[in-house]
Tab-separated table of C-alpha atoms (C1' of nucleotides) in Angstrom:
chain	number	residue	atom	x	y	z
N	69	MET	CA	0.221	-0.239	0.287
N	70	SER	CA	1.635	2.897	-1.095
N	71	GLN	CA	2.080	5.531	1.612
N	72	THR	CA	1.139	8.498	-0.220
N	73	LEU	CA	-2.271	7.057	-0.634
N	74	GLN	CA	-3.577	7.084	2.003
N	75	ALA	CA	-6.219	9.188	4.053
N	76	VAL	CA	-4.696	11.914	6.644
N	77	ARG	CA	-4.046	10.134	9.368
N	78	GLY	CA	-6.742	10.742	11.813
N	79	MET	CA	-9.348	11.302	8.941
N	80	ASN	CA	-11.531	8.413	8.527
N	81	ASP	CA	-13.342	7.086	5.045
N	82	ILE	CA	-17.086	5.861	6.101
N	83	LEU	CA	-17.909	2.688	4.123
N	84	PRO	CA	-21.096	2.461	2.770
N	85	ASP	CA	-22.102	-0.393	5.061
N	86	GLU	CA	-21.179	2.455	8.184
N	87	ALA	CA	-22.452	5.374	6.155
N	88	GLU	CA	-25.686	3.946	5.896
N	89	PHE	CA	-25.496	3.339	9.601
N	90	TRP	CA	-25.285	7.352	9.770
N	91	GLU	CA	-28.100	8.117	8.183
N	92	THR	CA	-30.646	6.079	9.596
N	93	PHE	CA	-28.949	7.743	13.162
N	94	GLU	CA	-28.909	11.700	10.804
N	95	GLU	CA	-32.602	10.607	10.078
N	96	ILE	CA	-33.522	9.415	14.044
N	97	VAL	CA	-31.375	13.245	15.245
N	98	ARG	CA	-33.470	15.234	12.482
N	99	SER	CA	-37.269	14.326	13.820
N	100	TRP	CA	-35.806	14.657	17.333
N	101	LEU	CA	-34.530	18.223	16.642
N	102	LYS	CA	-37.671	19.395	14.678
N	103	SER	CA	-39.545	18.087	17.688
N	104	TYR	CA	-38.253	21.111	19.731
N	105	GLY	CA	-38.480	23.283	17.402
N	106	TYR	CA	-34.277	23.553	16.147
N	107	ARG	CA	-34.404	24.629	13.224
N	108	PRO	CA	-31.345	23.979	10.579
N	109	ILE	CA	-28.129	26.373	9.808
N	110	ARG	CA	-25.355	25.166	7.318
N	111	LEU	CA	-21.843	27.285	8.316
N	112	PRO	CA	-18.745	26.950	6.873
N	113	ILE	CA	-16.193	25.211	8.016
N	114	VAL	CA	-13.079	27.221	7.602
N	115	GLU	CA	-13.644	30.265	9.447
N	116	PRO	CA	-10.957	33.430	10.348
N	117	THR	CA	-8.666	32.522	12.498
N	118	PRO	CA	-8.945	35.220	15.271
N	119	LEU	CA	-12.809	33.766	15.611
N	120	PHE	CA	-11.791	30.622	17.198
N	121	LYS	CA	-9.115	32.706	19.290
N	122	ARG	CA	-11.212	34.988	20.698
N	123	ALA	CA	-13.951	32.800	21.310
N	124	ILE	CA	-12.554	29.319	23.021
N	125	GLY	CA	-9.442	31.403	24.515
N	126	GLU	CA	-5.573	31.645	23.492
N	127	VAL	CA	-4.494	29.529	26.649
N	128	THR	CA	-6.736	26.175	25.686
N	129	ASP	CA	-5.286	23.422	24.372
N	130	ILE	CA	-6.856	23.480	21.394
N	131	VAL	CA	-6.342	27.266	20.449
N	132	GLU	CA	-2.429	26.749	21.431
N	133	LYS	CA	-1.841	23.324	20.242
N	134	GLU	CA	-4.769	21.619	18.131
N	135	MET	CA	-5.986	23.716	15.397
N	136	TYR	CA	-5.371	23.284	11.614
N	137	SER	CA	-4.185	27.029	11.069
N	138	PHE	CA	-2.790	28.060	7.750
N	139	ILE	CA	-2.631	31.101	5.972
N	140	ASP	CA	-4.401	31.965	2.257
N	141	SER	CA	-1.351	31.948	-0.238
N	142	LEU	CA	-3.598	33.732	-2.457
N	143	ASN	CA	-4.585	36.508	0.011
N	144	GLY	CA	-2.523	36.015	3.062
N	145	GLU	CA	-5.646	35.758	5.126
N	146	ALA	CA	-5.292	33.757	8.677
N	147	LEU	CA	-7.794	30.770	8.321
N	148	THR	CA	-8.831	27.733	10.193
N	149	LEU	CA	-10.598	24.642	10.384
N	150	ARG	CA	-13.520	24.978	12.259
N	151	PRO	CA	-12.215	23.036	15.881
N	152	GLU	CA	-15.739	23.292	17.470
N	153	GLY	CA	-19.103	24.684	15.567
N	154	THR	CA	-20.288	27.224	18.333
N	155	ALA	CA	-18.065	30.076	17.240
N	156	GLY	CA	-18.795	29.918	14.033
N	157	CYS	CA	-22.764	30.119	14.921
N	158	VAL	CA	-22.686	32.697	17.272
N	159	ARG	CA	-20.640	34.539	14.347
N	160	ALA	CA	-22.988	34.063	11.788
N	161	ALA	CA	-25.839	35.026	13.856
N	162	ILE	CA	-23.994	38.310	14.683
N	163	GLN	CA	-23.536	38.760	10.901
N	164	HIS	CA	-27.118	38.200	10.230
N	165	SER	CA	-28.453	39.189	13.178
N	166	LEU	CA	-30.510	36.126	13.698
N	167	VAL	CA	-31.479	37.125	17.776
N	168	ALA	CA	-32.744	40.446	16.796
N	169	GLN	CA	-36.077	40.194	17.020
N	170	GLN	CA	-36.534	36.327	18.714
N	171	PRO	CA	-34.450	34.361	20.315
N	172	ARG	CA	-33.864	31.322	18.379
N	173	ARG	CA	-33.468	27.825	17.870
N	174	LEU	CA	-30.949	26.563	15.952
N	175	TYR	CA	-28.759	23.437	14.897
N	176	TYR	CA	-26.247	22.422	12.888
N	177	THR	CA	-24.217	19.052	11.558
N	178	GLY	CA	-20.855	18.450	10.006
N	179	PRO	CA	-16.984	17.846	10.370
N	180	MET	CA	-14.778	19.857	13.268
N	181	PHE	CA	-10.819	19.484	12.955
N	182	ARG	CA	-8.482	19.089	15.535
N	183	HIS	CA	-4.455	18.208	15.602
N	184	GLU	CA	-4.556	15.255	18.323
N	185	ARG	CA	-3.484	12.143	18.634
N	186	PRO	CA	-6.033	9.640	17.049
N	187	GLN	CA	-7.781	7.380	19.212
N	188	LYS	CA	-10.674	5.103	19.312
N	189	GLY	CA	-13.799	7.786	20.061
N	190	ARG	CA	-11.152	10.391	18.851
N	191	TYR	CA	-10.263	11.661	15.185
N	192	ARG	CA	-8.624	14.720	13.807
N	193	GLN	CA	-11.455	15.137	11.442
N	194	PHE	CA	-14.603	13.744	13.162
N	195	HIS	CA	-18.797	14.657	13.367
N	196	GLN	CA	-20.403	16.587	15.778
N	197	VAL	CA	-24.172	17.391	16.131
N	198	GLY	CA	-24.486	21.102	17.496
N	199	VAL	CA	-27.569	22.464	19.223
N	200	GLU	CA	-27.702	26.551	20.508
N	201	ALA	CA	-29.728	28.160	22.043
N	202	LEU	CA	-29.253	31.894	21.353
N	203	GLY	CA	-31.323	34.658	23.383
N	204	PHE	CA	-32.738	32.679	25.791
N	205	ALA	CA	-31.640	33.995	29.868
N	206	GLY	CA	-33.462	31.513	31.965
N	207	PRO	CA	-32.701	28.602	33.382
N	208	ASP	CA	-35.258	26.584	31.312
N	209	ILE	CA	-33.526	26.770	27.834
N	210	ASP	CA	-30.753	24.710	30.029
N	211	ALA	CA	-33.002	21.915	31.331
N	212	GLU	CA	-34.815	21.445	28.148
N	213	MET	CA	-31.751	20.936	26.194
N	214	ILE	CA	-30.771	18.228	28.854
N	215	LEU	CA	-34.394	17.013	28.419
N	216	MET	CA	-33.748	16.595	25.366
N	217	GLY	CA	-30.013	14.148	25.796
N	218	ALA	CA	-32.443	11.822	27.577
N	219	ARG	CA	-35.134	11.604	25.287
N	220	LEU	CA	-32.588	11.211	22.250
N	221	TRP	CA	-30.779	8.440	24.308
N	222	ALA	CA	-34.345	6.627	24.450
N	223	ASP	CA	-35.057	7.571	20.760
N	224	LEU	CA	-31.976	5.643	19.398
N	225	GLY	CA	-32.018	2.772	22.498
N	226	LEU	CA	-29.688	3.466	24.005
N	227	ASP	CA	-29.208	3.227	28.068
N	228	GLY	CA	-26.312	3.555	30.836
N	229	ILE	CA	-26.113	7.362	30.141
N	230	GLU	CA	-25.128	8.927	32.899
N	231	LEU	CA	-25.509	12.647	33.406
N	232	GLN	CA	-23.435	14.967	35.032
N	233	LEU	CA	-24.010	18.372	36.044
N	234	ASN	CA	-22.210	21.223	37.491
N	235	SER	CA	-22.227	25.032	37.356
N	236	LEU	CA	-19.667	26.954	36.696
N	237	GLY	CA	-21.191	30.668	37.846
N	238	GLN	CA	-20.189	33.931	36.409
N	239	PRO	CA	-16.566	34.935	35.025
N	240	ASP	CA	-15.823	36.809	38.532
N	241	GLU	CA	-16.987	33.987	41.115
N	242	ARG	CA	-14.779	31.952	38.750
N	243	ALA	CA	-12.251	34.146	39.109
N	244	GLN	CA	-12.296	34.371	42.872
N	245	HIS	CA	-12.379	30.679	42.991
N	246	ARG	CA	-9.408	29.813	41.050
N	247	ALA	CA	-7.876	32.574	42.880
N	248	ALA	CA	-8.419	30.757	46.407
N	249	LEU	CA	-7.597	27.375	44.880
N	250	VAL	CA	-4.338	28.471	43.389
N	251	SER	CA	-3.588	29.979	47.080
N	252	TYR	CA	-5.175	27.000	48.489
N	253	PHE	CA	-2.321	25.133	45.937
N	254	GLU	CA	0.501	27.668	46.969
N	255	GLU	CA	0.645	26.236	50.194
N	256	HIS	CA	0.832	23.114	49.985
N	257	ALA	CA	3.254	23.455	46.729
N	258	ASP	CA	5.712	20.626	49.314
N	259	ILE	CA	3.789	17.828	48.194
N	260	LEU	CA	2.701	18.893	45.066
N	261	ASP	CA	4.062	16.641	42.090
N	262	GLU	CA	5.431	17.572	38.815
N	263	ASP	CA	2.073	17.178	36.875
N	264	ALA	CA	0.306	19.772	38.960
N	265	ARG	CA	3.322	22.264	39.562
N	266	ARG	CA	2.543	22.437	35.680
N	267	ARG	CA	-1.396	23.067	36.014
N	268	LEU	CA	-0.866	24.865	39.269
N	269	TYR	CA	-1.157	28.383	36.875
N	270	THR	CA	-2.497	27.196	33.480
N	271	ASN	CA	-5.242	24.767	34.368
N	272	PRO	CA	-5.736	24.731	38.309
N	273	LEU	CA	-9.066	22.986	38.355
N	274	ARG	CA	-7.401	19.890	36.764
N	275	ILE	CA	-5.047	19.040	39.685
N	276	LEU	CA	-8.230	18.455	41.802
N	277	ASP	CA	-8.457	15.280	39.295
N	278	SER	CA	-5.068	14.158	40.026
N	279	LYS	CA	-4.781	10.154	40.722
N	280	ASN	CA	-2.281	10.893	43.528
N	281	PRO	CA	-3.343	9.748	46.603
N	282	THR	CA	-1.503	12.315	48.283
N	283	LEU	CA	-2.813	14.823	46.331
N	284	GLN	CA	-6.766	13.622	46.914
N	285	ALA	CA	-6.135	13.998	50.137
N	286	MET	CA	-5.432	17.670	50.039
N	287	CYS	CA	-7.569	18.272	47.443
N	288	ALA	CA	-10.049	17.558	49.532
N	289	GLY	CA	-10.359	20.374	51.910
N	290	ALA	CA	-9.316	22.741	48.472
N	291	PRO	CA	-11.983	25.870	48.014
N	292	LYS	CA	-15.378	24.800	46.381
N	293	LEU	CA	-16.673	26.859	43.592
N	294	ILE	CA	-20.025	26.559	44.750
N	295	ASP	CA	-18.718	28.349	47.688
N	296	HIS	CA	-18.435	31.710	45.658
N	297	LEU	CA	-21.010	31.242	43.862
N	298	GLY	CA	-23.897	33.923	44.337
N	299	THR	CA	-27.285	34.186	44.678
N	300	ASP	CA	-28.122	34.597	41.042
N	301	SER	CA	-26.394	31.606	40.012
N	302	LEU	CA	-27.119	29.369	43.312
N	303	ASN	CA	-31.113	30.113	41.764
N	304	HIS	CA	-30.197	29.468	38.201
N	305	PHE	CA	-28.531	26.302	39.184
N	306	GLU	CA	-31.501	25.480	41.589
N	307	GLY	CA	-33.996	25.888	38.279
N	308	VAL	CA	-32.390	23.507	36.046
N	309	GLN	CA	-31.981	20.790	39.001
N	310	ARG	CA	-35.539	21.174	39.429
N	311	VAL	CA	-36.885	20.867	36.235
N	312	LEU	CA	-34.815	17.577	35.740
N	313	ARG	CA	-35.868	16.299	39.097
N	314	ASP	CA	-39.634	16.977	38.257
N	315	ALA	CA	-38.573	15.151	34.658
N	316	GLY	CA	-37.667	12.320	36.479
N	317	ILE	CA	-33.866	12.709	34.990
N	318	PRO	CA	-30.823	11.500	37.631
N	319	PHE	CA	-27.754	13.137	37.335
N	320	THR	CA	-24.901	13.846	39.459
N	321	ILE	CA	-23.548	17.292	40.859
N	322	ASN	CA	-19.910	16.817	39.692
N	323	PRO	CA	-18.164	20.002	40.911
N	324	ARG	CA	-15.056	18.903	38.768
N	325	LEU	CA	-17.005	19.280	35.308
N	326	VAL	CA	-15.260	22.388	33.308
N	327	ARG	CA	-15.594	22.487	29.772
N	328	GLY	CA	-12.194	23.159	27.950
N	329	LEU	CA	-13.091	26.099	26.249
N	330	ASP	CA	-13.385	29.313	28.404
N	331	TYR	CA	-16.698	31.000	27.517
N	332	TYR	CA	-19.271	28.958	29.441
N	333	ASN	CA	-20.461	30.705	32.480
N	334	LEU	CA	-23.540	29.165	34.446
N	335	THR	CA	-25.055	25.654	34.090
N	336	VAL	CA	-22.320	23.391	32.268
N	337	PHE	CA	-23.455	19.055	31.809
N	338	GLU	CA	-21.891	16.650	30.162
N	339	TRP	CA	-23.731	13.029	29.462
N	340	VAL	CA	-20.763	9.642	29.600
N	341	THR	CA	-20.810	6.659	29.299
N	342	ASP	CA	-18.180	3.442	30.371
N	343	ARG	CA	-18.658	1.784	27.484
N	344	LEU	CA	-16.001	3.546	25.022
N	345	GLY	CA	-13.243	3.850	27.164
N	346	ALA	CA	-11.125	6.188	27.735
N	347	GLN	CA	-13.443	8.854	25.597
N	348	GLY	CA	-16.383	8.660	27.400
N	349	THR	CA	-18.399	11.585	26.839
N	350	VAL	CA	-20.761	11.532	24.125
N	351	CYS	CA	-22.310	15.029	24.832
N	352	ALA	CA	-21.541	18.138	26.163
N	353	GLY	CA	-22.612	21.396	26.339
N	354	GLY	CA	-23.451	24.440	28.684
N	355	ARG	CA	-24.000	27.891	28.471
N	356	PHE	CA	-22.818	30.641	27.292
N	357	ASP	CA	-24.196	33.963	27.782
N	358	GLY	CA	-20.946	36.474	27.203
N	359	LEU	CA	-20.019	34.993	24.086
N	360	VAL	CA	-21.929	37.110	21.384
N	361	GLY	CA	-20.505	40.212	23.071
N	362	GLN	CA	-17.403	38.851	23.133
N	363	LEU	CA	-17.674	38.514	19.616
N	364	GLY	CA	-18.783	41.807	18.725
N	365	GLY	CA	-22.622	41.421	19.277
N	366	LYS	CA	-24.841	42.969	21.372
N	367	ALA	CA	-25.160	40.881	24.687
N	368	THR	CA	-27.063	37.600	23.980
N	369	PRO	CA	-27.625	35.402	26.858
N	370	ALA	CA	-27.154	31.324	25.054
N	371	CYS	CA	-26.661	28.076	25.653
N	372	GLY	CA	-25.805	24.721	24.022
N	373	PHE	CA	-24.213	21.451	23.366
N	374	ALA	CA	-22.716	19.193	21.071
N	375	MET	CA	-22.428	15.789	20.539
N	376	GLY	CA	-19.867	13.249	18.949
N	377	VAL	CA	-20.832	11.321	15.945
N	378	GLU	CA	-18.660	8.846	15.877
N	379	ARG	CA	-18.775	8.061	19.579
N	380	LEU	CA	-22.770	7.991	19.467
N	381	VAL	CA	-22.367	5.717	16.656
N	382	ALA	CA	-19.833	3.601	18.388
N	383	LEU	CA	-22.122	3.378	20.713
N	384	ILE	CA	-24.924	2.367	19.167
N	385	ARG	CA	-22.844	-0.414	17.632
N	386	GLU	CA	-21.523	-1.405	21.296
N	387	SER	CA	-25.115	-1.696	22.720
N	388	GLY	CA	-25.503	-4.462	19.487
N	389	GLY	CA	-27.330	-1.870	17.039
N	390	GLU	CA	-26.685	-3.334	13.676
N	391	PRO	CA	-27.588	-1.652	10.564
N	392	ALA	CA	-30.459	-3.295	8.095
N	393	ALA	CA	-28.606	-4.135	4.965
N	394	PRO	CA	-31.288	-2.416	2.177
N	395	ALA	CA	-31.816	-4.562	-0.004
N	396	PRO	CA	-33.526	-3.315	-3.674
N	397	ASP	CA	-37.312	-5.334	-4.756
N	398	VAL	CA	-36.205	-6.308	-7.594
N	399	TYR	CA	-33.180	-7.065	-9.180
N	400	VAL	CA	-33.195	-7.448	-13.147
N	401	VAL	CA	-31.457	-10.185	-15.123
N	402	HIS	CA	-30.933	-10.160	-18.683
N	403	GLN	CA	-29.007	-11.485	-21.430
N	404	GLY	CA	-29.438	-10.570	-25.335
N	405	ASP	CA	-29.616	-6.775	-26.895
N	406	ASP	CA	-33.727	-7.202	-27.432
N	407	ALA	CA	-33.652	-8.292	-24.177
N	408	THR	CA	-31.073	-5.544	-22.348
N	409	ARG	CA	-33.688	-2.531	-24.631
N	410	LEU	CA	-36.792	-4.506	-22.891
N	411	ALA	CA	-35.225	-4.526	-19.787
N	412	PHE	CA	-34.104	-0.883	-19.184
N	413	ARG	CA	-37.922	-0.403	-19.793
N	414	VAL	CA	-39.336	-2.566	-17.094
N	415	ALA	CA	-36.662	-1.334	-14.959
N	416	GLU	CA	-37.480	2.171	-15.324
N	417	GLY	CA	-41.255	1.407	-15.812
N	418	LEU	CA	-40.751	-0.351	-11.829
N	419	ARG	CA	-39.008	2.894	-10.828
N	420	ASN	CA	-42.052	4.927	-11.901
N	421	ASN	CA	-44.066	2.614	-9.629
N	422	GLY	CA	-41.854	3.131	-6.472
N	423	ILE	CA	-40.668	-0.038	-6.517
N	424	ASP	CA	-36.429	-0.299	-5.453
N	425	VAL	CA	-34.901	-1.616	-8.902
N	426	LEU	CA	-31.217	-3.189	-9.135
N	427	LEU	CA	-30.358	-3.568	-12.760
N	428	HIS	CA	-27.511	-5.850	-13.640
N	429	CYS	CA	-24.699	-4.348	-15.806
N	430	GLY	CA	-21.932	-5.467	-17.190
N	431	GLY	CA	-23.226	-8.981	-19.234
N	432	GLY	CA	-22.568	-12.641	-17.448
N	433	SER	CA	-24.500	-15.665	-18.292
N	434	PHE	CA	-27.743	-16.006	-16.787
N	435	LYS	CA	-26.427	-18.227	-13.555
N	436	ALA	CA	-23.889	-15.870	-12.946
N	437	GLN	CA	-26.452	-13.403	-12.779
N	438	MET	CA	-28.565	-14.754	-11.186
N	439	LYS	CA	-25.996	-15.286	-8.275
N	440	LYS	CA	-25.850	-11.887	-8.306
N	441	ALA	CA	-29.450	-11.275	-8.187
N	442	ASP	CA	-29.375	-13.328	-4.384
N	443	ALA	CA	-26.700	-11.382	-3.175
N	444	SER	CA	-28.264	-8.055	-3.585
N	445	GLY	CA	-30.953	-9.508	-1.165
N	446	ALA	CA	-34.042	-8.586	-3.458
N	447	THR	CA	-37.311	-10.223	-3.168
N	448	PHE	CA	-37.780	-10.135	-6.647
N	449	ALA	CA	-35.532	-11.630	-9.796
N	450	VAL	CA	-36.857	-10.422	-12.844
N	451	VAL	CA	-35.793	-12.510	-15.701
N	452	ILE	CA	-35.467	-11.177	-19.660
N	453	GLY	CA	-34.256	-13.168	-22.572
N	454	ASP	CA	-34.759	-13.596	-26.298
N	455	ASP	CA	-37.918	-15.548	-25.438
N	456	GLU	CA	-39.736	-12.523	-23.118
N	457	ALA	CA	-38.368	-9.795	-25.229
N	458	ALA	CA	-40.007	-11.039	-28.615
N	459	THR	CA	-43.588	-11.472	-26.952
N	460	GLY	CA	-42.891	-8.347	-24.831
N	461	GLU	CA	-42.822	-10.747	-21.543
N	462	ALA	CA	-40.770	-11.375	-18.479
N	463	GLN	CA	-40.896	-14.076	-15.907
N	464	LEU	CA	-40.505	-12.953	-12.525
N	465	LYS	CA	-39.368	-15.104	-9.890
N	466	VAL	CA	-39.516	-15.317	-6.063
N	467	LEU	CA	-36.301	-15.116	-4.521
N	468	ARG	CA	-36.376	-16.145	-1.083
N	469	GLU	CA	-39.339	-17.949	-0.721
N	470	GLU	CA	-39.354	-21.922	-1.320
N	471	GLY	CA	-42.078	-23.794	-4.226
N	472	VAL	CA	-43.317	-20.897	-5.754
N	473	GLU	CA	-43.049	-21.153	-9.380
N	474	GLN	CA	-41.794	-18.390	-11.708
N	475	ARG	CA	-44.539	-16.405	-13.528
N	476	LYS	CA	-44.555	-14.999	-16.914
N	477	LEU	CA	-46.299	-11.569	-17.442
N	478	LYS	CA	-46.176	-9.238	-19.790
N	479	VAL	CA	-44.167	-6.566	-18.548
N	480	ASP	CA	-47.183	-4.423	-18.192
N	481	GLU	CA	-48.518	-6.070	-15.907
N	482	LEU	CA	-45.152	-6.789	-13.477
N	483	ALA	CA	-45.329	-3.878	-11.471
N	484	ASP	CA	-48.769	-5.137	-10.031
N	485	ALA	CA	-47.864	-8.224	-9.523
N	486	ILE	CA	-44.656	-7.115	-7.414
N	487	ILE	CA	-46.362	-4.389	-5.546
N	488	GLY	CA	-49.523	-7.213	-4.828
N	489	GLN	CA	-46.712	-9.364	-3.751
N	490	LEU	CA	-45.030	-7.263	-1.371
N	491	ILE	CA	-47.968	-6.203	-0.007
N	492	ASP	CA	-49.196	-9.866	0.945
N	493	SER	CA	-45.717	-10.274	2.772
N	494	ASP	CA	-45.877	-7.606	4.419
N	495	GLU	CA	-48.948	-8.235	6.068
N	496	GLU	CA	-48.188	-11.262	6.732
N	497	GLU	CA	-45.077	-10.122	9.075
K	232	G	C1'	2.709	15.601	22.105
K	233	C	C1'	4.391	11.146	25.782
K	234	G	C1'	4.029	5.790	26.978
K	235	G	C1'	2.986	0.037	25.851
K	236	C	C1'	1.373	-2.733	22.321
K	237	A	C1'	0.228	-4.463	17.150
K	238	U	C1'	0.406	-4.520	11.654
K	239	U	C1'	1.007	-12.101	6.901
K	240	A	C1'	-4.324	-13.274	1.093
K	241	G	C1'	-10.601	-8.493	-0.184
K	242	C	C1'	-12.134	-10.284	5.409
K	243	U	C1'	-10.698	-12.892	10.138
K	244	C	C1'	-6.741	-15.339	11.497
K	245	A	C1'	-3.058	-19.285	11.786
K	246	G	C1'	2.706	-20.592	11.190
K	247	U	C1'	8.336	-20.764	10.330
K	248	C	C1'	13.206	-22.117	16.842
K	249	G	C1'	16.140	-17.275	10.614
K	250	G	C1'	15.931	-21.136	4.201
K	251	U	C1'	11.220	-15.827	0.484
K	252	A	C1'	3.873	-19.237	3.905
K	253	G	C1'	-1.106	-21.146	4.871
K	254	A	C1'	-6.565	-22.138	6.858
K	255	G	C1'	-11.868	-20.330	6.979
K	256	C	C1'	-15.318	-16.984	4.692
K	257	A	C1'	-15.392	-14.290	0.024
K	258	C	C1'	-14.459	-14.299	-4.996
K	259	U	C1'	-14.323	-16.896	-10.540
K	260	G	C1'	-15.148	-20.239	-13.765
K	261	G	C1'	-17.282	-25.748	-13.939
K	262	A	C1'	-21.072	-30.046	-12.758
K	263	U	C1'	-26.273	-30.963	-20.514
K	264	U	C1'	-28.893	-26.172	-24.608
K	265	G	C1'	-31.999	-19.486	-20.501
K	266	U	C1'	-32.304	-19.595	-13.460
K	267	G	C1'	-29.925	-18.345	-7.440
K	268	A	C1'	-29.022	-20.236	-1.526
K	269	U	C1'	-27.291	-26.263	-0.426
K	270	U	C1'	-23.516	-29.720	-2.453
K	271	C	C1'	-19.076	-31.028	-5.435
K	272	C	C1'	-14.354	-30.010	-8.796
K	273	A	C1'	-11.176	-26.354	-10.108
K	274	G	C1'	-8.660	-21.608	-9.901
K	275	G	C1'	-5.666	-16.385	-8.361
K	276	U	C1'	-5.123	-14.696	-3.916
K	277	G	C1'	-0.009	-11.903	-1.033
K	278	U	C1'	6.807	-6.953	-2.973
K	279	C	C1'	4.357	-11.637	5.074
K	280	A	C1'	3.062	-2.453	6.578
K	281	C	C1'	7.182	1.064	4.211
K	282	C	C1'	12.826	2.196	4.956
K	283	G	C1'	17.267	0.190	6.253
K	284	G	C1'	21.243	-2.445	9.519
K	285	U	C1'	23.218	-7.861	10.645
K	286	U	C1'	23.104	-12.485	7.876
K	287	C	C1'	25.726	-16.830	3.638
K	288	G	C1'	19.877	-15.323	3.169
K	289	A	C1'	14.851	-11.939	6.926
K	290	U	C1'	8.330	-12.439	7.111
K	291	C	C1'	10.069	-14.077	11.454
K	292	C	C1'	16.049	-10.149	14.826
K	293	C	C1'	17.844	-4.541	15.227
K	294	G	C1'	16.962	0.039	14.374
K	295	G	C1'	13.363	4.097	12.085
K	296	U	C1'	9.050	5.272	9.975
K	297	A	C1'	3.846	4.677	8.689
K	298	U	C1'	-1.174	3.492	10.622
K	299	G	C1'	-3.810	1.472	14.389
K	300	U	C1'	-4.690	0.046	19.263
K	301	C	C1'	-5.129	0.307	25.059
K	302	G	C1'	-3.315	4.542	28.630
K	303	C	C1'	-1.826	9.516	30.220
K	304	C	C1'	-2.539	14.767	28.123
K	305	C	C1'	-6.819	16.603	26.504
K	306	C	C1'	-11.869	16.438	24.241
K	307	A	C1'	-16.948	15.493	21.240
RNA sequence: GCGGCAUUAGCUCAGUCGGUAGAGCACUGGAUUGUGAUUCCAGGUGUCACCGGUUCGAUCCCGGUAUGUCGCCCCA
């Protein structure tokens, strides 16, 4: 295998079996979104680099080392393959004044790009379904988004996906807590390990996740963010939880849940499974009230979440979901010039009646063609040879039942006969 | 980006204590003239991931690269 002919590392071809599985997934997702009043928006895959730097945060891993950024050699613009969807969605909302008159519920799907080391459930080109509600201030929209998740897992036949919830408060509250946390860790600098020292000023919250037992004991006494939340933040958080309790959605409050992107505030949540190894988050999101203003729009509250398509599809597979291989209704077998001409007419005529037809192409003996007909999974074979072509007839053969004689029919009668039998067999099931 | 493990026919894998390789499935053709599935027969299955080193000789040993995978980091 020539190395120059390989897909870029971490960017996958989705082959037909897999792609069909994705399409059924996407159909379920679209009808689910529609049932909550979300409308599609299609956004560019490439955006100006500064958009992501401003939205995601200069010091995040994504911006510092994971973005596919380049200079457009034709005009010198700094461009980036989108590493996430929210920034572009907000940019579009501002550019087109989408929230000037009214709030909006929007969704988008498509590829995102992050230069990380590939692993199961983590790819350099991966796909998300992103859902954003712009212009809603209260905890009701947060709660509705979480309820949406629960419904989708049910629609997809998934269970065992657990909800984790936290509140990040407002930026000033978060900053206070962070300062308290850093000074707490500085007091215990003697027991910090190398990893913790590195994170102390870059990502002190992550020290709380340390697997080092001596650190864990120390972390138990660390300042808690929830103690730095003001009344408004606490009320908002409680408002979300009340709806979840009313709806009977179990959740765990995880004080260590911080999202990787700077723009989040107040409610953040993740849906997590333990069946996918290290990449267990299948859906995550939260509130980002500051982002629209930060990107130059009029201050607009907002909330959103994103799902990882690869991860969800893998989880459905893991749960035993298998795609039903789609089969045509009819496979048309033909041999001889006149027969081929009639076969085209027959195939198109059947399709006019809504029947799925695979017309044999590529010649070969009747035997070889019948093998293909069988392998296609078709319910019927329609066989046309010179004899049939001469009389305007075709043989209709039932492929998947024993003891049914094939019948010779006028080509005009084929569609009715096939539809009639398809309906009969549907009723038997 | 760091560490462990892996890479043999289209697919799933076996194997050679270093002498250039097999199985099953799949595929193709045949078992009387124009008919599939089961059965029988026949047949290609391959730079043993790539590049280099050691050796008379490497698919096997060593090094590097690529890709995958598991974990870390991080995240959907």
